[in-house]
Amino acid sequence: MRLIPKKIVPSFLCIVLFTVFPISCKERNKVTTLQEIAFVNHQTAPTKFIRVKGINFAYRILGKEKGIPLILLQGLGWSMDNWDPAVINGLAKKYRLIIFDNKGVASSGGTTPHTIQEMADDAIDFIQALNLDKVNIMGYSMGGFVAQRIAFTRPSMIHKLILVGSGPQGAVGLSDLPHTISKIKGSTPEEFFIKFGFTTSEKSIAAAKQSYTRIHLRTANRDLPLSSAAVASQFAAISSWAMPDASALTELNTIKCPVLIVHGENDLALPVQNAKIHHSELLIFPDSGHAAFFQNEILFVNKVSAFLSQ
């Protein structure tokens, strides 16, 4: 099995998995309590900061004030502004959402860890700093790796788990990520977004362009871009995650909380055969790639809402 080489240029990786060159956010708002947050949408939610073990973590809260919050964990190279507002705003109509930059990522301080486990530990520290005892977690791509480690490390913290375009340690296809990227290297950011996350059908491409436009709707106080060092550390963590682990599937099936797994039928990065948790619900979107939940945003929001309300 080929592992992901560390020599891939970090500056190029900044556009991997749909990074869309966010504008620097210069305003740092004071931390407020969850009760003080009124409903806001993805375009207007203020960026707040909370100090966790000496490090400032950037985050935003959307949606309802009460209920078990849904914590979102983003993918490689992503900041808070890489989420599609159609997904975020759709879920925020029914639930309290918290999006954040993990340690060393985008607007958060500190140094980005080189392992998925350390990322999970930092996410746990952030959740605890918000005084949240029980949360729902949705992890996309690399964020799904982190979500799994949180489930193993602090199972009592998770009420329900959603894994989107993700997979277990040693996931099928993950070691081929450099080859997948090389085939579309040289594309513009929008072209890369389309080719990596969607299929070649007219319907999928049209949905990709609409999603790309939505992601740019926030024009004021966008999140900071990731540094090349942060992306390189994330890639090192993914490289380790790509290594086969004989105990990975056994460990995966020890997760006791309800799990929803979402995949695109034609995911280039993490094929659908990575859906391995026996007791999980599985949602597969046809004619969809790694960004299946952006292409099928209405169906996705409806399914996640139904899953969380069960």
Coordinates of C-alpha atoms in Angstrom, one line a residue:
M1 CA 0.0 0.0 0.0
R2 CA 1.4 3.4 -1.0
L3 CA 1.4 6.0 1.8
I4 CA 0.8 9.7 1.3
P5 CA 4.3 11.2 0.7
K6 CA 5.3 14.1 2.9
K7 CA 6.9 15.9 0.0
I8 CA 3.6 17.2 -1.5
V9 CA 3.9 20.9 -1.7
P10 CA 1.8 22.4 1.2
S11 CA 0.9 25.5 -0.7
F12 CA -0.8 23.4 -3.3
L13 CA -2.6 21.5 -0.6
C14 CA -4.3 24.7 0.5
I15 CA -6.8 24.2 -2.3
V16 CA -7.2 20.5 -1.6
L17 CA -10.7 19.4 -0.6
F18 CA -12.3 22.7 -1.7
T19 CA -10.3 25.4 0.2
V20 CA -11.6 28.6 -1.4
F21 CA -9.1 31.3 -0.4
P22 CA -11.0 32.9 2.6
I23 CA -10.6 36.5 3.3
S24 CA -8.7 37.4 6.5
C25 CA -11.0 38.1 9.5
K26 CA -9.6 41.0 11.5
E27 CA -12.3 41.3 14.1
R28 CA -11.9 39.2 17.2
N29 CA -15.1 39.3 19.2
K30 CA -15.3 38.6 22.9
V31 CA -16.6 35.2 24.1
T32 CA -20.3 35.1 24.9
T33 CA -22.3 32.5 26.6
L34 CA -24.5 30.1 24.6
Q35 CA -27.6 31.6 26.0
E36 CA -26.7 35.0 24.5
I37 CA -26.6 33.7 21.0
A38 CA -29.6 34.6 18.8
F39 CA -30.3 32.8 15.6
V40 CA -27.9 33.9 12.9
N41 CA -27.0 32.3 9.5
H42 CA -23.7 31.2 8.1
Q43 CA -23.1 34.5 6.4
T44 CA -23.6 36.6 9.5
A45 CA -22.6 34.5 12.5
P46 CA -19.9 36.3 14.4
T47 CA -16.5 34.7 15.0
K48 CA -15.9 34.3 18.7
F49 CA -12.9 33.1 20.7
I50 CA -12.5 31.0 23.8
R51 CA -9.2 30.3 25.6
V52 CA -8.5 26.6 26.0
K53 CA -5.3 25.6 27.8
G54 CA -3.7 28.8 26.8
I55 CA -4.8 28.7 23.2
N56 CA -7.5 30.8 21.5
F57 CA -10.0 28.7 19.6
A58 CA -12.1 30.4 16.9
Y59 CA -15.8 29.3 16.7
R60 CA -19.3 30.3 15.6
I61 CA -22.7 29.3 16.9
L62 CA -25.8 29.2 14.8
G63 CA -29.4 28.1 15.3
K64 CA -31.4 27.3 18.4
E65 CA -30.2 28.1 21.9
K66 CA -31.5 24.9 23.5
G67 CA -31.0 21.2 22.8
I68 CA -28.0 19.0 22.3
P69 CA -25.7 21.0 20.0
L70 CA -24.2 19.6 16.7
I71 CA -20.5 20.1 16.5
L72 CA -19.0 20.1 13.0
L73 CA -15.5 18.9 12.3
Q74 CA -14.1 20.0 8.9
G75 CA -11.9 18.4 6.3
L76 CA -8.3 18.9 5.2
G77 CA -7.4 22.4 4.4
W78 CA -10.7 23.8 5.5
S79 CA -11.6 26.8 7.6
M80 CA -15.1 27.6 9.0
D81 CA -16.0 29.3 5.7
N82 CA -15.6 26.2 3.6
W83 CA -18.9 24.7 4.8
D84 CA -21.7 25.1 2.3
P85 CA -24.2 27.6 3.8
A86 CA -27.1 25.6 2.4
V87 CA -26.1 22.7 4.7
I88 CA -25.2 24.9 7.7
N89 CA -28.3 27.2 7.5
G90 CA -30.6 24.2 6.8
L91 CA -29.5 22.4 9.9
A92 CA -29.4 25.5 12.0
K93 CA -33.1 26.0 11.5
K94 CA -33.8 23.0 13.8
Y95 CA -30.6 22.6 15.8
R96 CA -27.8 24.5 17.6
L97 CA -24.7 24.2 15.4
I98 CA -21.1 24.9 16.5
I99 CA -18.4 25.2 13.9
F100 CA -14.8 25.9 14.9
D101 CA -11.2 25.9 13.9
N102 CA -9.2 23.2 15.7
K103 CA -5.9 24.0 17.2
G104 CA -3.5 25.7 14.8
V105 CA -6.1 25.9 12.1
A106 CA -7.1 29.1 10.4
S107 CA -8.1 31.7 13.0
S108 CA -7.3 29.5 16.0
G109 CA -4.0 29.7 17.8
G110 CA -1.4 27.0 18.6
T111 CA 0.3 24.5 16.4
T112 CA -1.6 21.9 14.3
P113 CA -1.0 18.4 15.5
H114 CA 0.6 15.7 13.3
T115 CA -1.9 13.0 14.4
I116 CA -5.6 12.4 14.3
Q117 CA -5.7 11.4 17.9
E118 CA -4.1 14.8 19.0
M119 CA -6.7 16.6 16.9
A120 CA -9.4 14.6 18.7
D121 CA -8.0 15.5 22.1
D122 CA -7.9 19.2 21.2
A123 CA -11.6 19.0 20.0
I124 CA -12.5 17.4 23.3
D125 CA -10.8 20.2 25.2
F126 CA -12.7 22.8 23.1
I127 CA -16.1 21.1 23.7
Q128 CA -15.4 20.8 27.4
A129 CA -14.4 24.5 27.6
L130 CA -17.9 25.4 26.3
N131 CA -19.2 23.4 29.3
L132 CA -21.0 20.9 27.0
D133 CA -21.5 17.4 28.6
K134 CA -23.3 15.8 25.6
V135 CA -23.0 16.7 21.9
N136 CA -23.8 15.4 18.5
I137 CA -20.8 15.3 16.2
M138 CA -20.7 15.5 12.4
G139 CA -17.3 14.9 10.8
Y140 CA -16.5 15.4 7.1
S141 CA -13.6 13.6 5.4
M142 CA -10.6 14.2 7.8
G143 CA -13.1 15.5 10.3
G144 CA -14.7 12.1 10.3
F145 CA -11.4 10.5 11.3
V146 CA -11.3 12.9 14.2
A147 CA -14.9 12.2 15.1
Q148 CA -14.1 8.5 15.3
R149 CA -11.2 9.1 17.7
I150 CA -13.5 11.3 19.9
A151 CA -16.0 8.4 20.0
F152 CA -13.2 6.0 21.1
T153 CA -11.6 8.4 23.6
R154 CA -14.7 10.0 25.2
P155 CA -17.7 7.9 24.2
S156 CA -19.9 9.3 27.0
M157 CA -19.6 12.7 25.3
I158 CA -21.3 11.7 22.1
H159 CA -25.1 11.4 21.7
K160 CA -25.1 10.7 18.0
L161 CA -22.4 10.5 15.3
I162 CA -22.5 11.5 11.6
L163 CA -19.7 10.5 9.3
V164 CA -19.7 12.1 5.9
G165 CA -17.3 11.1 3.1
S166 CA -15.0 9.5 5.7
G167 CA -13.6 6.1 6.6
P168 CA -11.8 4.0 9.2
Q169 CA -8.0 3.9 9.7
G170 CA -6.5 2.4 6.7
A171 CA -9.5 3.4 4.6
V172 CA -9.8 2.1 1.1
G173 CA -8.4 4.6 -1.4
L174 CA -6.9 7.0 1.1
S175 CA -3.3 6.0 0.3
D176 CA -4.0 6.9 -3.4
L177 CA -4.9 10.5 -2.5
P178 CA -1.7 11.9 -4.0
H179 CA -2.4 10.2 -7.3
T180 CA -6.0 11.4 -7.3
I181 CA -4.9 14.9 -6.7
S182 CA -2.1 14.8 -9.4
K183 CA -4.7 14.0 -12.0
I184 CA -6.4 17.3 -11.5
K185 CA -3.4 19.4 -10.5
G186 CA -3.2 22.7 -12.4
S187 CA -6.9 23.3 -12.2
T188 CA -8.3 26.6 -11.0
P189 CA -9.8 26.5 -7.5
E190 CA -13.3 26.2 -8.9
E191 CA -12.3 23.5 -11.3
F192 CA -10.5 21.6 -8.6
F193 CA -13.6 21.9 -6.4
I194 CA -15.8 20.4 -9.2
K195 CA -13.4 17.7 -10.3
F196 CA -12.5 16.4 -6.8
G197 CA -15.9 16.7 -5.1
F198 CA -18.4 16.0 -7.9
T199 CA -19.0 13.7 -10.9
T200 CA -18.8 14.5 -14.6
S201 CA -22.5 14.6 -15.2
E202 CA -24.2 17.8 -16.1
K203 CA -26.4 17.6 -13.0
S204 CA -23.5 17.2 -10.7
I205 CA -21.4 19.9 -12.3
A206 CA -24.3 22.3 -12.1
A207 CA -24.8 21.5 -8.4
A208 CA -21.0 22.0 -7.9
K209 CA -21.1 25.5 -9.3
Q210 CA -24.1 26.5 -7.2
S211 CA -22.4 25.2 -4.1
Y212 CA -19.2 27.0 -4.9
T213 CA -21.1 30.3 -5.3
R214 CA -22.9 29.7 -2.0
I215 CA -19.6 29.1 -0.2
H216 CA -18.5 32.6 -1.2
L217 CA -21.6 34.4 0.0
R218 CA -20.0 35.4 3.2
T219 CA -17.9 38.5 2.2
A220 CA -17.3 40.2 5.6
N221 CA -15.2 38.8 8.4
R222 CA -14.4 35.6 6.7
D223 CA -12.1 33.1 8.5
L224 CA -8.4 33.2 8.1
P225 CA -6.8 30.9 5.5
L226 CA -4.8 27.9 6.8
S227 CA -1.0 28.3 6.9
S228 CA 1.1 26.0 4.8
A229 CA 2.5 24.5 8.0
A230 CA -1.0 23.7 9.3
V231 CA -1.9 22.0 6.0
A232 CA 1.3 20.0 6.0
S233 CA 0.6 18.8 9.6
Q234 CA -2.9 17.8 8.6
F235 CA -1.5 15.9 5.6
A236 CA 1.0 14.1 7.9
A237 CA -1.9 13.1 10.1
I238 CA -3.8 11.7 7.2
S239 CA -0.7 9.9 6.0
S240 CA -0.6 8.0 9.3
W241 CA -4.3 7.4 9.2
A242 CA -3.9 5.8 5.7
M243 CA -1.7 3.1 7.2
P244 CA -3.5 -0.3 7.5
D245 CA -4.5 -1.3 11.0
A246 CA -5.7 -4.8 11.7
S247 CA -7.7 -3.7 14.7
A248 CA -9.3 -0.7 13.1
L249 CA -12.6 -2.4 12.0
T250 CA -12.9 -4.2 15.3
E251 CA -12.5 -1.0 17.2
L252 CA -14.9 0.8 14.9
N253 CA -17.7 -1.5 15.8
T254 CA -17.3 -0.8 19.5
I255 CA -18.9 2.5 18.9
K256 CA -22.2 2.3 20.8
C257 CA -24.0 5.6 19.9
P258 CA -26.3 5.8 16.9
V259 CA -24.3 6.4 13.7
L260 CA -25.3 7.9 10.3
I261 CA -22.8 7.3 7.5
V262 CA -23.2 9.4 4.3
H263 CA -21.3 8.7 1.1
G264 CA -21.3 9.7 -2.6
E265 CA -21.6 6.7 -4.9
N266 CA -18.6 8.0 -6.9
D267 CA -16.3 9.3 -4.2
L268 CA -12.8 9.5 -5.6
A269 CA -11.1 10.1 -2.2
L270 CA -12.9 7.7 0.1
P271 CA -15.1 5.2 -1.7
V272 CA -18.4 4.0 -0.3
Q273 CA -16.9 0.6 0.7
N274 CA -15.4 2.4 3.7
A275 CA -18.8 2.4 5.4
K276 CA -17.9 -0.3 7.9
I277 CA -19.9 0.3 11.2
H278 CA -22.3 -2.6 11.4
H279 CA -25.1 -0.9 13.4
S280 CA -25.0 2.4 11.4
E281 CA -27.5 3.9 9.0
L282 CA -26.1 4.3 5.5
L283 CA -27.1 7.0 3.1
I284 CA -25.6 6.8 -0.4
F285 CA -26.2 9.5 -2.9
P286 CA -26.1 8.4 -6.6
D287 CA -24.1 10.3 -9.2
S288 CA -22.3 12.1 -6.4
G289 CA -18.7 12.4 -5.3
H290 CA -16.7 13.4 -2.2
A291 CA -19.0 16.5 -1.7
A292 CA -22.2 14.5 -2.0
F293 CA -23.8 16.4 0.9
F294 CA -23.2 19.7 -1.0
Q295 CA -24.7 18.4 -4.2
N296 CA -27.7 16.9 -2.4
E297 CA -28.0 19.6 0.3
I298 CA -31.8 19.4 0.8
L299 CA -32.0 15.7 1.0
F300 CA -29.0 15.6 3.3
V301 CA -30.4 18.2 5.7
N302 CA -33.7 16.3 5.8
K303 CA -31.9 13.0 6.6
V304 CA -29.7 14.4 9.2
S305 CA -32.6 16.2 10.8
A306 CA -34.6 13.0 10.9
F307 CA -31.7 11.1 12.3
L308 CA -31.1 13.6 15.1
S309 CA -34.8 13.8 16.0
Q310 CA -35.2 10.0 16.4

